[in-house]
Short mmCIF file of C-alpha atoms in Angstrom, two decimals:
data_model
loop_
_atom_site.label_atom_id
_atom_site.label_comp_id
_atom_site.label_asym_id
_atom_site.label_seq_id
_atom_site.Cartn_x
_atom_site.Cartn_y
_atom_site.Cartn_z
CA MET D 1 0.07 0.09 0.03
CA GLU D 2 1.03 3.72 -0.80
CA ASN D 3 1.73 5.85 2.67
CA LYS D 4 1.63 9.17 3.21
CA TYR D 5 2.05 8.74 6.76
CA ILE D 6 5.16 9.25 9.40
CA ILE D 7 4.86 6.28 12.16
CA THR D 8 6.77 6.87 15.65
CA ILE D 9 7.11 3.75 17.45
CA ALA D 10 7.99 4.10 20.65
CA ARG D 11 8.59 0.57 23.32
CA GLN D 12 8.93 -0.99 25.96
CA PHE D 13 12.13 -3.37 26.27
CA GLY D 14 11.33 -6.70 24.75
CA SER D 15 7.83 -6.31 23.59
CA GLY D 16 9.56 -6.95 19.53
CA GLY D 17 8.81 -3.27 19.22
CA ARG D 18 12.11 -2.97 16.73
CA GLU D 19 11.09 -6.24 14.43
CA ILE D 20 7.78 -5.29 14.24
CA GLY D 21 9.05 -1.52 13.08
CA LYS D 22 11.47 -2.97 10.41
CA ALA D 23 8.28 -5.35 9.28
CA LEU D 24 6.25 -2.68 8.80
CA ALA D 25 8.47 -0.27 7.69
CA ASP D 26 9.20 -3.11 4.89
CA LYS D 27 5.97 -4.03 4.02
CA LEU D 28 4.92 0.25 3.30
CA GLN D 29 8.64 0.03 1.60
CA VAL D 30 9.69 3.83 3.91
CA PRO D 31 13.03 3.75 4.91
CA PHE D 32 13.08 2.62 9.19
CA TYR D 33 15.38 4.67 11.88
CA ASP D 34 16.40 2.94 14.85
CA LYS D 35 20.14 2.71 15.69
CA GLU D 36 21.03 4.88 12.59
CA LEU D 37 19.52 7.39 14.12
CA ILE D 38 23.04 7.19 16.16
CA THR D 39 24.88 6.90 13.45
CA MET D 40 23.30 9.72 12.04
CA ALA D 41 24.37 12.04 15.31
CA ALA D 42 27.61 10.96 14.64
CA LYS D 43 28.83 11.90 11.73
CA GLU D 44 26.50 15.02 11.42
CA SER D 45 28.49 16.47 15.38
CA GLY D 46 31.48 14.24 14.19
CA MET D 47 31.37 12.72 17.64
CA ASP D 48 32.12 9.24 18.14
CA ALA D 49 29.29 6.20 17.35
CA GLU D 50 30.12 4.89 20.89
CA ILE D 51 30.05 7.92 22.90
CA PHE D 52 26.64 8.08 21.63
CA GLU D 53 25.69 4.84 22.48
CA ASP D 54 26.16 5.20 26.12
CA VAL D 55 24.16 7.77 26.21
CA ASP D 56 21.21 6.61 23.78
CA GLU D 57 17.28 7.13 25.18
CA LYS D 58 18.79 7.89 28.72
CA ALA D 59 18.26 11.47 30.14
CA THR D 60 20.66 13.99 32.15
CA ASN D 61 19.28 13.95 35.78
CA SER D 62 21.19 16.08 37.32
CA LEU D 63 24.59 18.10 37.06
CA LEU D 64 25.54 15.84 39.73
CA TYR D 65 24.59 12.62 37.28
CA SER D 66 25.84 13.99 34.86
CA LEU D 67 29.12 14.58 36.63
CA SER D 68 29.44 11.29 37.99
CA MET D 69 29.50 9.48 35.35
CA GLY D 70 31.50 10.89 33.40
CA LEU D 71 28.47 13.39 30.95
CA TYR D 72 30.14 16.13 31.49
CA SER D 73 32.00 18.65 29.54
CA PHE D 74 32.68 15.90 26.33
CA GLY D 75 36.33 18.42 24.97
CA ASN D 76 35.54 20.74 22.01
CA SER D 77 34.89 18.11 19.29
CA PHE D 78 30.97 19.54 19.32
CA SER D 79 32.22 23.27 20.72
CA ALA D 80 28.75 24.28 19.07
CA MET D 81 27.10 22.89 22.46
CA GLY D 82 29.78 24.11 24.49
CA ASP D 83 29.40 22.32 28.03
CA LEU D 84 26.36 20.03 27.16
CA PRO D 85 26.16 16.85 29.05
CA VAL D 86 26.51 14.44 26.03
CA ASN D 87 23.04 12.77 26.31
CA ASP D 88 22.11 16.66 25.98
CA ARG D 89 24.30 17.16 22.62
CA LEU D 90 22.79 13.92 21.02
CA TYR D 91 18.73 14.33 22.73
CA ILE D 92 19.13 18.12 20.35
CA LEU D 93 21.00 16.64 17.22
CA GLN D 94 18.64 13.89 17.18
CA HIS D 95 16.41 16.17 17.20
CA LYS D 96 17.61 17.75 14.36
CA ILE D 97 17.70 14.29 13.02
CA ILE D 98 14.25 13.80 13.41
CA LYS D 99 12.64 16.89 11.77
CA LYS D 100 15.15 16.50 8.81
CA LEU D 101 13.92 12.70 8.26
CA ALA D 102 9.88 13.37 9.00
CA GLU D 103 10.64 16.47 6.20
CA ASN D 104 12.13 14.19 3.79
CA GLY D 105 8.27 12.18 3.76
CA PRO D 106 6.90 8.89 5.35
CA CYS D 107 9.26 6.62 7.35
CA VAL D 108 8.87 4.89 10.30
CA ILE D 109 10.90 6.09 14.06
CA VAL D 110 11.98 3.91 16.80
CA GLY D 111 12.21 5.96 19.81
CA ARG D 112 14.10 8.93 21.19
CA CYS D 113 10.87 11.03 21.91
CA ALA D 114 9.53 10.97 18.45
CA ASP D 115 5.99 11.28 19.04
CA TYR D 116 6.79 14.93 20.89
CA ILE D 117 9.55 15.58 18.53
CA LEU D 118 7.10 16.14 16.00
CA ARG D 119 4.46 17.06 17.94
CA GLU D 120 3.65 19.66 15.41
CA ARG D 121 2.74 16.96 11.93
CA ASP D 122 -0.50 16.18 11.63
CA ASP D 123 0.82 13.25 8.89
CA CYS D 124 2.34 10.95 12.37
CA VAL D 125 1.07 8.17 13.92
CA ASN D 126 2.37 7.37 17.31
CA ILE D 127 2.50 3.67 17.93
CA PHE D 128 3.94 2.13 21.42
CA PHE D 129 4.32 -1.58 21.50
CA HIS D 130 3.68 -3.26 25.38
CA ALA D 131 3.62 -6.61 26.61
CA ASP D 132 3.28 -8.63 29.64
CA MET D 133 5.75 -9.43 31.65
CA GLU D 134 6.72 -12.45 30.49
CA TYR D 135 6.21 -12.34 27.63
CA ARG D 136 8.72 -9.36 27.58
CA LYS D 137 11.80 -11.61 29.89
CA ARG D 138 11.83 -14.64 27.15
CA ARG D 139 12.33 -12.01 24.37
CA ALA D 140 15.03 -10.72 26.68
CA VAL D 141 16.98 -13.84 27.14
CA GLU D 142 16.39 -14.91 23.77
CA VAL D 143 16.29 -12.42 21.52
CA ARG D 144 18.33 -10.27 23.08
CA GLY D 145 20.69 -12.78 25.20
CA VAL D 146 19.59 -11.33 28.57
CA ASP D 147 20.86 -13.82 31.56
CA LYS D 148 18.06 -15.73 33.20
CA ALA D 149 18.56 -15.04 35.90
CA ARG D 150 18.53 -11.17 35.65
CA ALA D 151 16.01 -10.77 32.72
CA GLU D 152 13.22 -9.07 34.69
CA GLN D 153 16.24 -7.28 35.99
CA VAL D 154 17.11 -6.20 33.17
CA VAL D 155 13.55 -5.28 31.54
CA ASN D 156 12.11 -3.33 33.69
CA LYS D 157 15.20 -0.97 34.37
CA THR D 158 15.90 -0.49 30.83
CA ASP D 159 11.88 0.67 30.69
CA LYS D 160 12.54 2.89 34.08
CA VAL D 161 15.42 4.25 32.09
CA ARG D 162 13.16 4.82 28.77
CA ALA D 163 10.96 7.01 30.56
CA ASN D 164 12.86 8.71 32.38
CA TYR D 165 14.63 9.62 29.03
CA TYR D 166 10.30 10.68 27.97
CA SER D 167 9.52 12.34 30.59
CA PHE D 168 12.73 14.73 30.58
CA TYR D 169 12.34 15.85 27.34
CA SER D 170 8.74 15.72 26.58
CA GLY D 171 7.68 16.13 30.23
CA GLN D 172 5.22 13.51 29.75
CA LYS D 173 4.28 10.20 30.90
CA TRP D 174 5.50 7.07 28.55
CA GLY D 175 3.74 4.51 28.18
CA PHE D 176 0.40 6.52 29.30
CA ALA D 177 -2.43 5.71 25.75
CA GLN D 178 -3.15 9.39 25.59
CA ASN D 179 0.10 9.61 23.92
CA TYR D 180 -0.25 7.93 21.46
CA ASP D 181 -2.60 7.12 17.99
CA LEU D 182 -2.56 3.97 18.78
CA CYS D 183 -1.22 1.56 21.81
CA ILE D 184 -1.19 -2.80 21.09
CA ASP D 185 0.03 -5.23 23.43
CA THR D 186 2.43 -7.41 21.06
CA SER D 187 2.05 -10.83 23.25
CA LYS D 188 -1.17 -11.44 21.98
CA LEU D 189 -0.71 -11.31 18.12
CA SER D 190 1.64 -12.27 15.45
CA SER D 191 4.18 -9.80 14.90
CA ASP D 192 2.78 -10.61 11.14
CA GLU D 193 -0.75 -9.76 12.51
CA ILE D 194 0.75 -6.43 14.25
CA VAL D 195 1.80 -5.22 11.27
CA SER D 196 -1.71 -6.22 9.44
CA LEU D 197 -3.65 -4.27 11.75
CA ILE D 198 -1.53 -1.67 11.60
CA VAL D 199 -1.79 -0.98 7.84
CA LYS D 200 -5.51 -1.47 8.83
CA TYR D 201 -4.81 1.75 10.61
CA LEU D 202 -3.22 3.53 8.10
CA GLU D 203 -5.72 2.72 5.39
CA LEU D 204 -8.66 3.86 7.03
CA LYS D 205 -6.86 7.16 8.01
CA LYS D 206 -6.72 7.84 4.77
CA MET I 1 -18.66 -11.71 11.19
CA GLU I 2 -18.96 -13.65 14.00
CA ASN I 3 -17.02 -13.55 17.50
CA LYS I 4 -15.50 -15.54 20.56
CA TYR I 5 -14.21 -12.90 22.49
CA ILE I 6 -15.81 -10.39 26.10
CA ILE I 7 -14.57 -7.25 24.63
CA THR I 8 -14.16 -5.02 27.72
CA ILE I 9 -13.77 -0.86 27.28
CA ALA I 10 -12.18 1.87 29.16
CA ARG I 11 -12.65 5.49 28.12
CA GLN I 12 -12.34 8.88 28.69
CA PHE I 13 -15.62 11.01 28.84
CA GLY I 14 -15.88 12.62 26.16
CA SER I 15 -14.03 9.93 24.11
CA GLY I 16 -17.57 8.31 22.37
CA GLY I 17 -16.65 5.28 24.37
CA ARG I 18 -20.10 4.52 24.53
CA GLU I 19 -21.32 4.97 20.92
CA ILE I 20 -18.24 3.20 19.89
CA GLY I 21 -19.09 0.05 22.17
CA LYS I 22 -22.82 0.30 20.83
CA ALA I 23 -22.17 0.56 17.40
CA LEU I 24 -19.56 -2.95 17.68
CA ALA I 25 -21.83 -4.74 19.99
CA ASP I 26 -24.79 -3.99 16.63
CA LYS I 27 -22.22 -4.71 14.65
CA LEU I 28 -21.18 -8.28 16.38
CA GLN I 29 -24.90 -9.23 16.98
CA VAL I 30 -24.07 -8.97 20.67
CA PRO I 31 -25.20 -7.56 23.73
CA PHE I 32 -23.60 -4.56 24.77
CA TYR I 33 -23.83 -3.67 29.26
CA ASP I 34 -23.68 0.07 30.53
CA LYS I 35 -26.10 1.68 32.24
CA GLU I 36 -27.93 -1.24 32.37
CA LEU I 37 -24.90 -2.89 34.90
CA ILE I 38 -26.49 0.37 37.48
CA THR I 39 -30.70 -1.23 37.19
CA MET I 40 -29.41 -5.38 36.60
CA ALA I 41 -27.48 -4.91 40.03
CA ALA I 42 -30.52 -2.37 41.55
CA LYS I 43 -32.99 -5.50 40.88
CA GLU I 44 -30.12 -7.57 42.18
CA SER I 45 -29.96 -6.77 45.14
CA GLY I 46 -33.81 -4.70 45.84
CA MET I 47 -32.34 -1.50 46.22
CA ASP I 48 -34.04 1.55 44.31
CA ALA I 49 -31.42 2.11 40.77
CA GLU I 50 -31.59 5.25 41.90
CA ILE I 51 -29.00 5.05 44.86
CA PHE I 52 -26.45 3.10 42.95
CA GLU I 53 -26.58 6.18 39.77
CA ASP I 54 -25.15 8.23 42.11
CA VAL I 55 -22.62 5.84 42.72
CA ASP I 56 -22.10 4.40 40.09
CA GLU I 57 -17.81 4.30 38.96
CA LYS I 58 -17.23 6.13 41.55
CA ALA I 59 -15.05 4.39 44.73
CA THR I 60 -15.32 4.92 48.45
CA ASN I 61 -12.70 6.75 48.72
CA SER I 62 -13.10 6.32 52.96
CA LEU I 63 -14.98 6.24 55.79
CA LEU I 64 -15.32 10.45 56.59
CA TYR I 65 -15.74 10.50 52.78
CA SER I 66 -18.29 7.84 52.79
CA LEU I 67 -19.72 9.02 55.65
CA SER I 68 -19.84 13.23 54.98
CA MET I 69 -21.83 11.76 51.31
CA GLY I 70 -24.08 9.65 53.32
CA LEU I 71 -23.08 6.74 51.70
CA TYR I 72 -22.94 4.66 54.24
CA SER I 73 -24.94 1.60 56.31
CA PHE I 74 -28.28 1.86 53.84
CA GLY I 75 -30.14 -0.07 56.28
CA ASN I 76 -30.64 -3.71 56.43
CA SER I 77 -33.05 -3.66 52.39
CA PHE I 78 -29.81 -5.33 51.16
CA SER I 79 -28.73 -7.15 54.56
CA ALA I 80 -25.90 -9.70 53.59
CA MET I 81 -23.44 -6.82 52.87
CA GLY I 82 -23.37 -5.28 56.16
CA ASP I 83 -22.95 -1.88 56.32
CA LEU I 84 -20.73 -1.75 53.61
CA PRO I 85 -20.96 1.89 51.84
CA VAL I 86 -22.86 1.78 48.70
CA ASN I 87 -19.94 1.99 46.36
CA ASP I 88 -18.33 -1.04 47.29
CA ARG I 89 -22.00 -2.86 47.64
CA LEU I 90 -22.67 -1.59 43.52
CA TYR I 91 -18.81 -2.65 42.82
CA ILE I 92 -19.52 -6.38 44.50
CA LEU I 93 -22.81 -6.86 42.70
CA GLN I 94 -21.93 -5.59 39.30
CA HIS I 95 -18.92 -7.95 40.18
CA LYS I 96 -21.12 -10.88 39.87
CA ILE I 97 -22.78 -9.48 37.26
CA ILE I 98 -20.20 -9.08 34.89
CA LYS I 99 -18.77 -12.39 35.97
CA LYS I 100 -22.11 -14.36 34.63
CA LEU I 101 -22.70 -12.26 31.59
CA ALA I 102 -19.22 -12.91 30.81
CA GLU I 103 -19.76 -16.54 31.17
CA ASN I 104 -23.52 -15.92 29.58
CA GLY I 105 -20.83 -15.41 26.53
CA PRO I 106 -19.55 -13.35 24.08
CA CYS I 107 -20.59 -9.32 24.61
CA VAL I 108 -19.55 -5.81 25.26
CA ILE I 109 -19.30 -4.38 28.71
CA VAL I 110 -18.38 -0.88 29.27
CA GLY I 111 -16.37 0.88 32.26
CA ARG I 112 -16.44 -0.81 36.02
CA CYS I 113 -13.49 -2.35 36.28
CA ALA I 114 -14.22 -5.14 33.53
CA ASP I 115 -11.05 -5.92 32.45
CA TYR I 116 -10.19 -5.75 36.27
CA ILE I 117 -12.76 -8.25 37.27
CA LEU I 118 -12.21 -10.98 34.56
CA ARG I 119 -8.32 -10.98 34.29
CA GLU I 120 -8.57 -14.71 34.60
CA ARG I 121 -10.06 -15.17 31.62
CA ASP I 122 -8.53 -15.46 27.71
CA ASP I 123 -11.46 -14.77 25.97
CA CYS I 124 -11.16 -11.34 26.76
CA VAL I 125 -10.31 -7.85 24.34
CA ASN I 126 -9.63 -5.11 26.95
CA ILE I 127 -9.35 -1.56 25.36
CA PHE I 128 -9.76 2.21 26.12
CA PHE I 129 -10.55 4.72 24.37
CA HIS I 130 -9.16 8.01 24.80
CA ALA I 131 -8.56 11.31 23.03
CA ASP I 132 -7.32 15.17 22.86
CA MET I 133 -8.99 17.64 25.34
CA GLU I 134 -10.28 19.22 22.39
CA TYR I 135 -12.77 16.91 21.25
CA ARG I 136 -14.10 15.48 24.71
CA LYS I 137 -14.85 19.05 24.97
CA ARG I 138 -16.74 19.24 21.22
CA ARG I 139 -18.60 16.12 21.83
CA ALA I 140 -19.27 16.87 26.50
CA VAL I 141 -20.77 20.26 25.08
CA GLU I 142 -22.68 18.71 21.39
CA VAL I 143 -23.49 14.72 23.11
CA ARG I 144 -24.22 15.18 26.56
CA GLY I 145 -25.04 18.79 27.19
CA VAL I 146 -23.17 20.02 29.15
CA ASP I 147 -22.66 23.21 29.69
CA LYS I 148 -19.79 24.82 26.64
CA ALA I 149 -18.28 26.77 29.52
CA ARG I 150 -17.89 24.18 32.32
CA ALA I 151 -16.75 21.37 29.65
CA GLU I 152 -13.07 21.36 30.37
CA GLN I 153 -13.93 20.81 34.51
CA VAL I 154 -16.29 18.63 34.02
CA VAL I 155 -13.90 16.56 31.50
CA ASN I 156 -11.21 16.52 33.84
CA LYS I 157 -13.12 15.90 37.20
CA THR I 158 -15.23 12.56 35.68
CA ASP I 159 -11.45 11.39 34.42
CA LYS I 160 -10.39 12.01 37.76
CA VAL I 161 -13.60 9.94 39.79
CA ARG I 162 -12.67 7.39 37.06
CA ALA I 163 -9.20 6.89 37.62
CA ASN I 164 -9.65 6.69 40.97
CA TYR I 165 -12.38 4.33 40.53
CA TYR I 166 -10.06 1.56 38.95
CA SER I 167 -7.44 2.70 41.14
CA PHE I 168 -8.71 1.86 44.20
CA TYR I 169 -10.56 -1.67 42.94
CA SER I 170 -7.79 -2.66 40.31
CA GLY I 171 -4.60 -1.35 42.16
CA GLN I 172 -4.12 0.09 38.67
CA LYS I 173 -3.70 2.82 36.46
CA TRP I 174 -6.41 3.69 34.08
CA GLY I 175 -5.10 5.11 31.43
CA PHE I 176 -1.93 3.02 31.25
CA ALA I 177 -1.09 1.51 27.89
CA GLN I 178 -0.01 -2.35 29.88
CA ASN I 179 -3.10 -2.33 31.35
CA TYR I 180 -5.43 -3.32 27.97
CA ASP I 181 -4.91 -4.92 24.28
CA LEU I 182 -5.50 -1.93 22.42
CA CYS I 183 -6.37 1.60 22.86
CA ILE I 184 -7.31 4.06 20.30
CA ASP I 185 -7.48 7.83 20.32
CA THR I 186 -11.32 8.04 18.85
CA SER I 187 -10.43 11.22 17.47
CA LYS I 188 -8.03 10.24 14.89
CA LEU I 189 -10.73 7.62 13.22
CA SER I 190 -14.48 7.91 12.60
CA SER I 191 -16.58 5.17 15.20
CA ASP I 192 -17.30 3.57 12.24
CA GLU I 193 -13.45 3.06 11.20
CA ILE I 194 -12.66 2.25 14.81
CA VAL I 195 -15.03 -0.22 15.02
CA SER I 196 -14.08 -1.36 11.08
CA LEU I 197 -10.23 -1.61 13.24
CA ILE I 198 -11.90 -3.48 16.61
CA VAL I 199 -13.23 -6.17 13.98
CA LYS I 200 -10.14 -7.33 12.10
CA TYR I 201 -8.56 -7.14 15.00
CA LEU I 202 -10.64 -10.00 16.02
CA GLU I 203 -10.67 -12.08 12.93
CA LEU I 204 -6.85 -11.59 12.95
CA LYS I 205 -6.61 -12.31 16.90
CA LYS I 206 -9.17 -16.14 15.24
#
């Protein structure tokens, strides 16, 4: 189908959001952006992608936190942003990149407050994927290679970090239904079925 | 289509949840329960439906609150529940009725923690409807006859009461995506389109 929308995807860790987003982008034949946004930010800023990977989708909570994490003041390699913590630099860079990508046309963007960053546009469809804990633990182990004994802890901690990140930059609650056009429990349908449901949504919205 | 699921609907005030639920029940040719649950509770208990209407979907916050609202101890007309506040009596009655209705087969049930009450069943589809404030204010005025000047206040207050009710009896957060199988912003599609989307969901889930 021809799709004219920019689809943003927020997702609980282990819900399969990334994989469903990729399958949706393939189905719609539009570009897909997830970790690619880090590489783009690195390229744009001339900084090392590895530095950004460490702080990706993590909020700067305070100056003290930034100092303790060694995130504050990264030399002059990206002087336009002065002494901003790396987290904030990455957010600003990804903010700019996401806006530009949206201007280029339909695509699928995962995470990074894209729904909030693009809130002024009327051609976005914002989706949130979630699933019950057992499902997410199983996927964390099978797909992400997380140690089984630590799976629940990793799932909870990653979600907490994502929620903080979203709340810090958007001022809104992550996972709260009213921030999204559509929220789907990914443990109740297969990936293919979820893609079909979203395609149906896009067809109806036309 | 033939539908084998019990569909529970939670909804922000003014989102059109009741109307969409009714249209969905008609489409699926299954019974629809909303205010009907009050009449049923009145019939079951021998109490006056009007008494229940006042406390429907309202939590008992405390004994003091119950006393101040005149909700505490309602004679012996429903002696099996002793001195329970009317709110709690209604919750218990509706709890029992909702469980029985679900046993009778597929249906659509609006509000009243039905998703939580039926959480042990694996044949439920739990839906949350929400919409932006402007849309809900407009509908509150046009459909519910709310005074325009007070519309935002009424919308916010009704949602707060519903959130308290849900949280009081289920211990969970109302409107939090992970409590539902599907959450839909009703301001982005027409009622017919939302019914079509849910029918698609039910077909996929088969």
